[in-house]
Coordinates of N, CA and C in Angstrom, one line a residue:
M1 N -0.8 16.5 3.0 CA 0.8 15.9 2.3 C 0.8 15.3 1.3
T2 N 1.5 15.5 0.8 CA 1.8 14.9 -0.7 C 3.5 14.1 -0.5
L3 N 3.4 12.9 -1.1 CA 4.3 12.0 -1.2 C 5.2 12.6 -2.7
Q4 N 6.2 12.6 -2.8 CA 7.1 12.8 -3.9 C 6.7 11.4 -5.0
T5 N 6.5 11.6 -6.2 CA 6.1 10.4 -7.4 C 7.5 10.4 -7.7
L6 N 7.7 9.0 -7.8 CA 8.6 8.1 -8.4 C 8.3 7.3 -9.4
S7 N 9.0 7.3 -10.7 CA 8.6 6.8 -11.9 C 8.9 5.0 -11.5
P8 N 8.4 4.1 -12.6 CA 8.6 2.7 -12.0 C 10.0 2.4 -12.2
Q9 N 10.8 3.3 -13.1 CA 11.9 3.1 -13.6 C 13.0 3.3 -12.5
A10 N 12.5 4.7 -11.9 CA 13.3 5.0 -10.9 C 13.2 4.6 -9.8
A11 N 11.8 4.0 -9.8 CA 11.8 3.0 -8.2 C 12.6 1.5 -8.3
K12 N 12.7 0.9 -9.6 CA 13.4 -0.3 -10.0 C 15.1 0.0 -9.7
A13 N 15.6 1.3 -10.3 CA 16.7 1.3 -9.9 C 16.9 1.3 -8.4
L14 N 16.0 2.4 -7.7 CA 16.7 2.6 -6.4 C 16.5 1.2 -5.4
L15 N 15.4 0.1 -5.9 CA 15.3 -0.7 -5.3 C 16.5 -1.8 -5.4
D16 N 16.9 -1.6 -6.9 CA 18.2 -2.6 -7.4 C 19.3 -2.4 -6.6
E17 N 19.4 -1.2 -6.1 CA 20.6 -0.8 -5.5 C 20.4 -1.0 -4.1
G18 N 19.7 -1.5 -3.6 CA 19.1 -1.5 -1.9 C 18.8 -0.3 -1.0
K19 N 18.5 0.4 -1.7 CA 18.4 1.9 -0.9 C 17.2 2.3 -0.6
A20 N 15.9 1.4 -1.0 CA 14.6 1.5 -0.6 C 14.0 -0.1 -0.7
V21 N 12.9 0.4 -0.1 CA 11.6 -0.9 0.4 C 10.7 -0.7 -0.4
L22 N 10.3 -1.7 -1.1 CA 8.5 -1.4 -1.8 C 7.7 -1.9 -1.1
V23 N 6.3 -1.2 -0.8 CA 5.3 -1.1 0.2 C 4.2 -1.3 -0.8
D24 N 3.7 -2.8 -0.7 CA 1.8 -2.6 -1.4 C 1.3 -2.5 -0.5
I25 N 0.4 -1.6 -0.4 CA -1.1 -1.3 0.6 C -1.9 -1.7 0.1
R26 N -1.9 -2.8 -0.8 CA -3.4 -3.2 -0.7 C -3.2 -4.3 0.2
P27 N -5.2 -4.8 0.0 CA -5.3 -5.7 1.3 C -4.5 -7.2 0.5
A28 N -4.6 -7.8 1.3 CA -4.2 -9.5 1.5 C -4.5 -10.1 -0.1
D29 N -6.1 -10.0 -0.1 CA -6.7 -10.7 -1.5 C -6.0 -10.1 -2.7
E30 N -6.0 -8.8 -2.6 CA -5.5 -8.0 -3.9 C -3.8 -8.5 -4.5
H31 N -3.3 -8.1 -3.2 CA -1.6 -8.8 -3.5 C -1.5 -10.2 -4.1
A32 N -2.2 -10.9 -3.5 CA -2.2 -12.6 -3.6 C -2.4 -13.1 -5.2
R33 N -3.4 -12.3 -5.7 CA -3.5 -12.5 -7.1 C -2.6 -12.3 -8.2
E34 N -2.0 -10.8 -7.8 CA -1.2 -9.8 -8.7 C -0.3 -9.0 -8.0
H35 N 1.2 -9.4 -7.9 CA 1.9 -8.4 -7.1 C 3.5 -8.0 -8.0
I36 N 3.8 -7.4 -7.5 CA 5.5 -7.1 -7.9 C 6.4 -8.1 -6.8
A37 N 7.2 -8.9 -7.5 CA 7.9 -9.6 -6.4 C 8.5 -9.1 -5.3
I38 N 9.0 -8.1 -5.4 CA 10.0 -7.7 -4.3 C 9.3 -6.8 -3.4
A39 N 7.7 -6.8 -3.6 CA 7.0 -5.9 -2.8 C 6.6 -6.2 -1.4
R40 N 7.0 -5.5 -0.4 CA 6.2 -6.3 0.8 C 4.8 -5.5 0.9
N41 N 4.1 -6.7 1.4 CA 2.3 -6.3 1.5 C 2.4 -6.1 2.9
I42 N 1.9 -4.5 3.1 CA 1.7 -4.4 4.1 C 0.0 -3.3 4.1
P43 N -0.8 -4.2 4.1 CA -2.0 -3.4 4.0 C -2.2 -1.7 4.9
M44 N -3.0 -1.3 4.5 CA -3.5 0.4 4.7 C -3.5 0.1 6.8
D45 N -4.7 -0.9 6.8 CA -4.9 -1.3 8.0 C -3.8 -1.5 9.5
Q46 N -2.8 -2.6 8.4 CA -1.8 -2.5 9.1 C -0.4 -2.1 9.5
L47 N -0.6 -0.9 8.6 CA 0.6 0.1 8.7 C 1.3 0.6 9.8
P48 N 0.2 1.1 10.7 CA 0.7 1.5 12.0 C 1.7 0.4 13.0
A49 N 1.5 -0.7 13.0 CA 2.0 -1.9 13.5 C 3.2 -2.3 12.9
A50 N 3.1 -1.9 11.6 CA 4.6 -2.4 11.0 C 5.8 -1.4 10.5
A51 N 5.2 -0.2 11.2 CA 5.7 1.4 10.8 C 7.2 1.1 11.8
P52 N 7.5 0.7 12.4 CA 8.9 0.6 12.9 C 10.0 -0.1 12.3
A53 N 9.3 -1.1 11.4 CA 10.5 -1.6 10.9 C 10.7 -0.7 9.3
L54 N 10.1 0.2 9.0 CA 9.9 1.1 7.9 C 10.8 2.2 8.2
Q55 N 11.1 2.7 9.5 CA 12.1 4.0 10.0 C 13.4 4.0 9.4
G56 N 14.1 5.0 9.3 CA 15.2 5.3 8.5 C 15.6 4.7 7.3
R57 N 14.6 4.3 6.7 CA 14.5 3.8 5.0 C 13.9 4.6 4.4
A58 N 14.1 4.2 2.9 CA 13.8 5.2 2.0 C 12.0 4.1 1.6
V59 N 11.0 4.5 1.3 CA 10.1 3.6 1.1 C 9.3 4.0 0.0
V60 N 9.1 3.4 -0.9 CA 8.0 3.3 -2.1 C 6.7 2.7 -1.8
F61 N 6.3 3.1 -1.6 CA 4.5 2.7 -1.7 C 3.7 2.8 -3.0
H62 N 2.9 1.8 -3.0 CA 2.2 1.5 -4.2 C 0.9 1.0 -3.8
C63 N -0.1 1.0 -4.9 CA -1.3 0.0 -4.4 C -1.6 0.0 -6.4
R64 N -2.9 -0.5 -6.8 CA -3.1 -0.8 -8.2 C -3.0 0.2 -9.1
S65 N -3.6 1.7 -8.7 CA -3.0 2.7 -9.8 C -2.5 3.8 -9.5
G66 N -2.3 4.0 -7.7 CA -1.7 5.1 -7.5 C -2.9 5.7 -6.6
Q67 N -4.2 5.9 -6.9 CA -5.1 6.5 -6.4 C -5.3 6.4 -5.2
R68 N -5.2 5.3 -4.2 CA -5.2 5.2 -2.8 C -4.1 5.2 -1.9
T69 N -3.2 5.4 -3.0 CA -1.5 5.6 -2.1 C -1.6 7.2 -2.0
R70 N -2.0 7.9 -3.0 CA -2.4 9.4 -2.6 C -3.5 9.9 -1.7
L71 N -4.5 9.0 -1.8 CA -5.3 9.4 -0.7 C -4.9 9.1 0.6
N72 N -4.1 8.5 1.0 CA -3.5 7.8 2.1 C -1.9 8.9 2.4
A73 N -1.6 9.6 1.9 CA -0.1 9.9 1.7 C 0.1 10.5 3.1
Q74 N -0.8 11.0 3.8 CA -0.3 11.6 4.9 C -0.1 10.2 6.0
A75 N -0.6 9.8 6.2 CA -0.6 8.3 6.8 C 0.5 7.6 6.8
L76 N 1.0 7.2 5.1 CA 2.5 6.7 4.4 C 3.3 7.7 4.8
R77 N 3.5 8.6 4.7 CA 4.3 9.9 5.4 C 4.7 9.3 6.6
A78 N 3.9 9.0 7.8 CA 4.0 9.6 9.2 C 4.5 8.2 9.2
A79 N 4.2 6.7 8.6 CA 5.0 5.6 8.7 C 6.4 5.5 8.5
T80 N 7.2 6.4 8.4 CA 8.8 6.5 8.3 C 9.0 7.5 8.2
S81 N 10.2 7.9 8.8 CA 11.0 8.8 9.1 C 12.2 9.4 7.9
G82 N 12.2 8.0 7.1 CA 13.1 8.3 6.0 C 12.3 9.0 4.5
E83 N 13.2 8.7 3.7 CA 12.1 9.3 2.5 C 11.2 8.8 2.1
A84 N 10.2 9.3 2.0 CA 8.4 8.3 1.1 C 8.5 8.6 -0.1
Y85 N 7.9 7.9 -1.1 CA 7.6 8.0 -2.8 C 6.7 7.5 -2.7
V86 N 5.7 7.9 -3.8 CA 4.6 7.1 -4.5 C 4.9 6.7 -6.0
L87 N 4.8 5.0 -6.1 CA 5.0 4.4 -7.3 C 4.0 5.0 -8.5
E88 N 4.6 6.0 -9.6 CA 3.8 6.8 -10.3 C 3.0 5.2 -11.1
G89 N 1.8 5.7 -11.1 CA 0.7 4.6 -11.4 C 0.4 3.2 -10.8
G90 N 1.2 3.2 -9.7 CA 1.1 2.0 -8.9 C 1.4 0.6 -9.9
L91 N 0.9 -0.4 -9.5 CA 1.2 -1.6 -10.1 C 0.8 -1.8 -11.4
D92 N -0.2 -0.8 -12.0 CA -0.6 -0.8 -13.5 C 0.7 -0.2 -14.0
G93 N 1.0 0.9 -13.7 CA 2.4 1.9 -13.9 C 3.5 1.0 -14.1
W94 N 3.9 0.2 -13.0 CA 4.7 -0.9 -13.4 C 4.8 -1.6 -14.4
K95 N 3.6 -2.1 -14.5 CA 3.2 -3.0 -15.9 C 3.4 -2.5 -17.1
Q96 N 3.1 -1.5 -17.3 CA 2.8 -0.6 -18.5 C 4.4 -0.5 -18.8
A97 N 5.5 -0.2 -17.9 CA 6.9 0.0 -18.1 C 7.7 -1.4 -18.7
G98 N 7.0 -2.2 -18.7 CA 7.4 -3.9 -19.0 C 8.0 -4.3 -17.8
L99 N 8.0 -4.1 -16.4 CA 8.6 -4.5 -15.5 C 7.9 -5.9 -14.8
P100 N 8.4 -6.5 -14.7 CA 7.9 -8.2 -14.3 C 6.9 -7.9 -13.2
V101 N 5.7 -9.1 -13.2 CA 4.8 -9.0 -11.9 C 4.6 -10.7 -11.6
R102 N 4.1 -10.7 -10.6 CA 4.0 -12.1 -10.0 C 2.3 -12.2 -10.4
R103 N 1.7 -13.1 -11.0 CA 0.6 -13.2 -11.2 C 0.1 -14.9 -10.5
D104 N -1.0 -14.9 -10.0 CA -1.6 -16.3 -9.5 C -2.7 -16.4 -9.6
T105 N -3.0 -16.7 -10.9 CA -4.5 -17.0 -11.3 C -5.5 -17.7 -10.5
S106 N -4.8 -18.9 -9.8 CA -5.9 -19.7 -9.1 C -6.3 -19.3 -7.4
Q107 N -5.8 -17.8 -7.2 CA -6.3 -16.8 -6.5 C -7.6 -16.6 -6.9
P108 N -8.7 -16.3 -5.9 CA -9.8 -15.7 -6.2 C -9.8 -13.9 -6.6
L109 N -11.2 -13.9 -7.4 CA -11.0 -12.2 -7.5 C -11.0 -11.5 -6.5
E110 N -10.3 -10.5 -6.0 CA -10.5 -9.9 -5.5 C -12.0 -9.4 -4.8
L111 N -12.1 -9.4 -3.5 CA -13.3 -9.3 -2.9 C -14.6 -8.4 -3.5
Q112 N -13.9 -7.2 -3.7 CA -14.3 -5.8 -4.1 C -15.2 -6.3 -5.4
R113 N -14.5 -6.9 -6.4 CA -14.9 -7.0 -7.5 C -15.6 -8.7 -7.0
Q114 N -15.6 -9.0 -6.6 CA -17.0 -10.3 -6.6 C -18.3 -10.0 -5.9
V115 N -17.8 -8.6 -5.2 CA -19.4 -8.2 -4.4 C -19.8 -7.4 -5.8
M116 N -19.0 -6.4 -6.6 CA -19.6 -5.9 -7.8 C -20.5 -6.8 -8.7
I117 N -19.6 -7.9 -9.0 CA -20.1 -9.2 -9.9 C -21.4 -9.7 -9.3
A118 N -21.4 -10.1 -8.1 CA -22.7 -10.5 -7.6 C -23.7 -9.4 -7.4
A119 N -23.5 -8.1 -6.8 CA -24.6 -7.1 -7.2 C -25.2 -7.0 -8.0
G120 N -24.0 -6.9 -9.2 CA -24.5 -6.6 -11.0 C -25.7 -7.8 -11.2
T121 N -25.2 -8.8 -11.1 CA -26.1 -10.1 -11.5 C -27.4 -10.0 -10.9
L122 N -27.2 -9.7 -9.6 CA -28.7 -9.8 -8.8 C -29.6 -8.6 -9.5
V123 N -29.2 -7.5 -9.8 CA -29.9 -6.6 -10.1 C -30.1 -6.7 -11.9
T124 N -29.6 -7.6 -12.2 CA -29.6 -7.7 -13.9 C -30.6 -8.7 -14.0
G125 N -30.8 -9.9 -13.0 CA -31.3 -10.8 -13.0 C -32.7 -10.9 -12.2
G126 N -33.0 -9.9 -11.5 CA -34.3 -9.1 -10.7 C -34.5 -8.5 -12.0
T127 N -34.3 -7.7 -12.3 CA -34.6 -6.9 -13.3 C -35.5 -7.9 -14.3
A128 N -34.6 -8.5 -14.8 CA -35.1 -9.5 -15.9 C -36.2 -10.2 -15.7
L129 N -36.3 -11.0 -14.2 CA -37.6 -11.9 -13.9 C -38.5 -10.7 -13.6
G130 N -38.2 -9.7 -13.1 CA -39.5 -8.8 -12.9 C -40.2 -8.6 -14.2
T131 N -39.5 -8.4 -15.0 CA -40.0 -8.0 -16.2 C -40.8 -9.3 -17.5
V132 N -40.3 -10.3 -17.0 CA -40.4 -11.7 -18.0 C -41.8 -12.4 -17.0
V133 N -41.4 -12.5 -15.4 CA -42.1 -13.4 -14.4 C -42.8 -13.0 -13.7
S134 N -42.9 -12.0 -13.4 CA -43.7 -11.3 -12.0 C -43.0 -10.5 -11.5
P135 N -43.5 -9.0 -11.3 CA -43.2 -7.7 -10.9 C -42.7 -7.7 -9.2
W136 N -42.8 -9.2 -8.7 CA -42.4 -9.1 -7.6 C -41.0 -9.5 -7.6
F137 N -40.3 -9.9 -8.4 CA -38.6 -10.0 -8.5 C -38.3 -8.7 -8.6
Y138 N -39.0 -7.7 -8.9 CA -38.5 -6.2 -8.7 C -37.7 -5.9 -7.3
L139 N -38.3 -6.4 -6.5 CA -37.3 -6.1 -4.9 C -36.2 -7.1 -4.5
L140 N -36.1 -7.6 -5.4 CA -34.7 -7.9 -5.6 C -33.5 -7.0 -5.8
P141 N -33.9 -6.0 -7.1 CA -32.9 -5.2 -7.0 C -33.0 -4.0 -6.1
G142 N -34.1 -3.9 -5.7 CA -34.4 -2.9 -4.7 C -33.5 -3.0 -3.4
F143 N -33.6 -4.6 -3.1 CA -33.0 -5.0 -1.7 C -31.5 -4.8 -2.0
V144 N -30.8 -5.3 -3.1 CA -29.3 -5.0 -3.4 C -29.0 -3.5 -3.5
G145 N -30.0 -2.7 -4.0 CA -29.5 -1.0 -3.7 C -29.5 -1.0 -2.4
C146 N -30.4 -1.2 -1.5 CA -30.6 -0.8 -0.4 C -29.5 -1.3 0.5
G147 N -28.8 -2.5 0.0 CA -27.6 -2.9 0.8 C -26.3 -2.2 0.4
L148 N -26.0 -1.7 -1.0 CA -25.1 -1.0 -1.1 C -25.2 0.5 -0.5
V149 N -26.1 1.0 -0.6 CA -26.5 2.2 0.6 C -26.1 1.9 1.9
F150 N -26.7 1.1 2.4 CA -26.1 0.9 3.9 C -24.8 0.7 3.9
A151 N -23.7 -0.2 2.7 CA -22.4 -0.3 3.2 C -22.0 0.8 2.8
G152 N -22.3 1.6 2.2 CA -21.7 3.2 1.8 C -21.8 3.8 3.4
L153 N -22.9 3.7 3.4 CA -22.9 4.7 4.7 C -22.0 4.1 6.0
T154 N -22.3 3.2 6.3 CA -21.7 2.4 7.3 C -20.3 1.5 7.6
G155 N -19.8 1.1 6.2 CA -18.9 0.6 6.1 C -18.8 -0.7 6.3
F156 N -20.2 -1.1 6.5 CA -20.5 -2.9 6.5 C -21.0 -3.2 5.5
C157 N -20.6 -4.1 4.9 CA -20.9 -4.7 3.7 C -21.5 -6.4 3.7
G158 N -22.6 -6.4 3.9 CA -23.4 -8.2 4.6 C -22.8 -9.2 3.2
M159 N -23.1 -8.8 1.9 CA -22.4 -9.1 0.7 C -21.1 -9.8 0.4
A160 N -20.4 -8.7 1.2 CA -18.7 -9.1 1.4 C -18.6 -10.1 2.3
R161 N -18.8 -10.3 3.3 CA -18.9 -11.1 5.1 C -19.6 -12.2 4.3
L162 N -20.7 -12.6 3.4 CA -21.1 -13.7 2.8 C -20.1 -14.3 2.1
L163 N -19.7 -13.4 0.9 CA -18.8 -13.9 0.2 C -17.5 -14.5 0.7
M164 N -17.1 -13.6 1.6 CA -15.9 -14.0 2.5 C -16.1 -15.9 2.7
K165 N -17.2 -15.8 2.8 CA -17.2 -17.6 3.6 C -17.7 -18.6 2.4
M166 N -17.5 -18.2 1.4 CA -17.6 -19.2 0.1 C -16.5 -19.8 0.0
P167 N -16.3 -21.0 -0.3 CA -15.2 -22.2 -0.4 C -14.0 -21.7 -0.7
W168 N -14.1 -20.9 -2.5 CA -13.0 -20.4 -2.8 C -12.5 -19.3 -1.9
N169 N -13.2 -18.5 -1.2 CA -12.4 -17.5 -0.5 C -11.7 -18.4 0.9
R170 N -12.4 -19.0 1.2 CA -11.6 -19.3 2.6 C -10.6 -20.3 2.6
R171 N -10.4 -21.0 1.1 CA -8.8 -21.7 0.7 C -8.4 -21.0 0.7
A172 N -8.2 -19.7 -0.2 CA -7.4 -18.7 -0.4 C -7.1 -17.9 0.8
L173 N -7.5 -17.6 1.9 CA -7.6 -17.0 3.2 C -6.2 -18.2 4.2
A174 N -6.9 -19.2 4.1 CA -6.0 -20.2 4.6 C -5.0 -20.3 4.2
A175 N -4.4 -20.3 2.6 CA -3.2 -20.5 2.2 C -2.2 -19.1 2.0
T176 N -2.8 -18.2 2.5 CA -2.2 -16.6 2.9 C -1.9 -16.5 4.4
G177 N -2.6 -17.5 5.1 CA -2.1 -17.3 6.7 C -3.0 -16.2 7.2
L178 N -4.7 -15.8 6.7 CA -5.2 -15.1 7.3 C -6.5 -15.6 7.8

């Protein structure tokens, strides 16, 4: 099931008139770093519990680019009995339309980006060290690759769990109340 698409300008008009509520379905860490000021953050995994508050209202859902919103259209549609829309282009489309967002660069990068940076650094470093120092260092990129395959197959990412325990992420989680 697809949701109707709404341009950022049309969504803003509906929101300004009080005819709709804007819901950001991204995880709290993504929302904390950059978001539309009037958006309520209800991550996908919390949507069933929050659904009663959305009943009878027009809801405009968004994510970063609109892709996650489109992929979860059926669950999003089921979360509200009123009209439901997808913000065209998501947060990126909102910004491209020249509409304001709030940025907090003191918040850490999103966990997924941290994992990509860490994995890329370990693979590049292990490959360079394997070439220059000892072939034993080639085990490092192999280990990281196996970890990424395991994460993709099971949904459990050990590197993400480890990064969540880093001081910069613990401080950010405490600030958001998670």
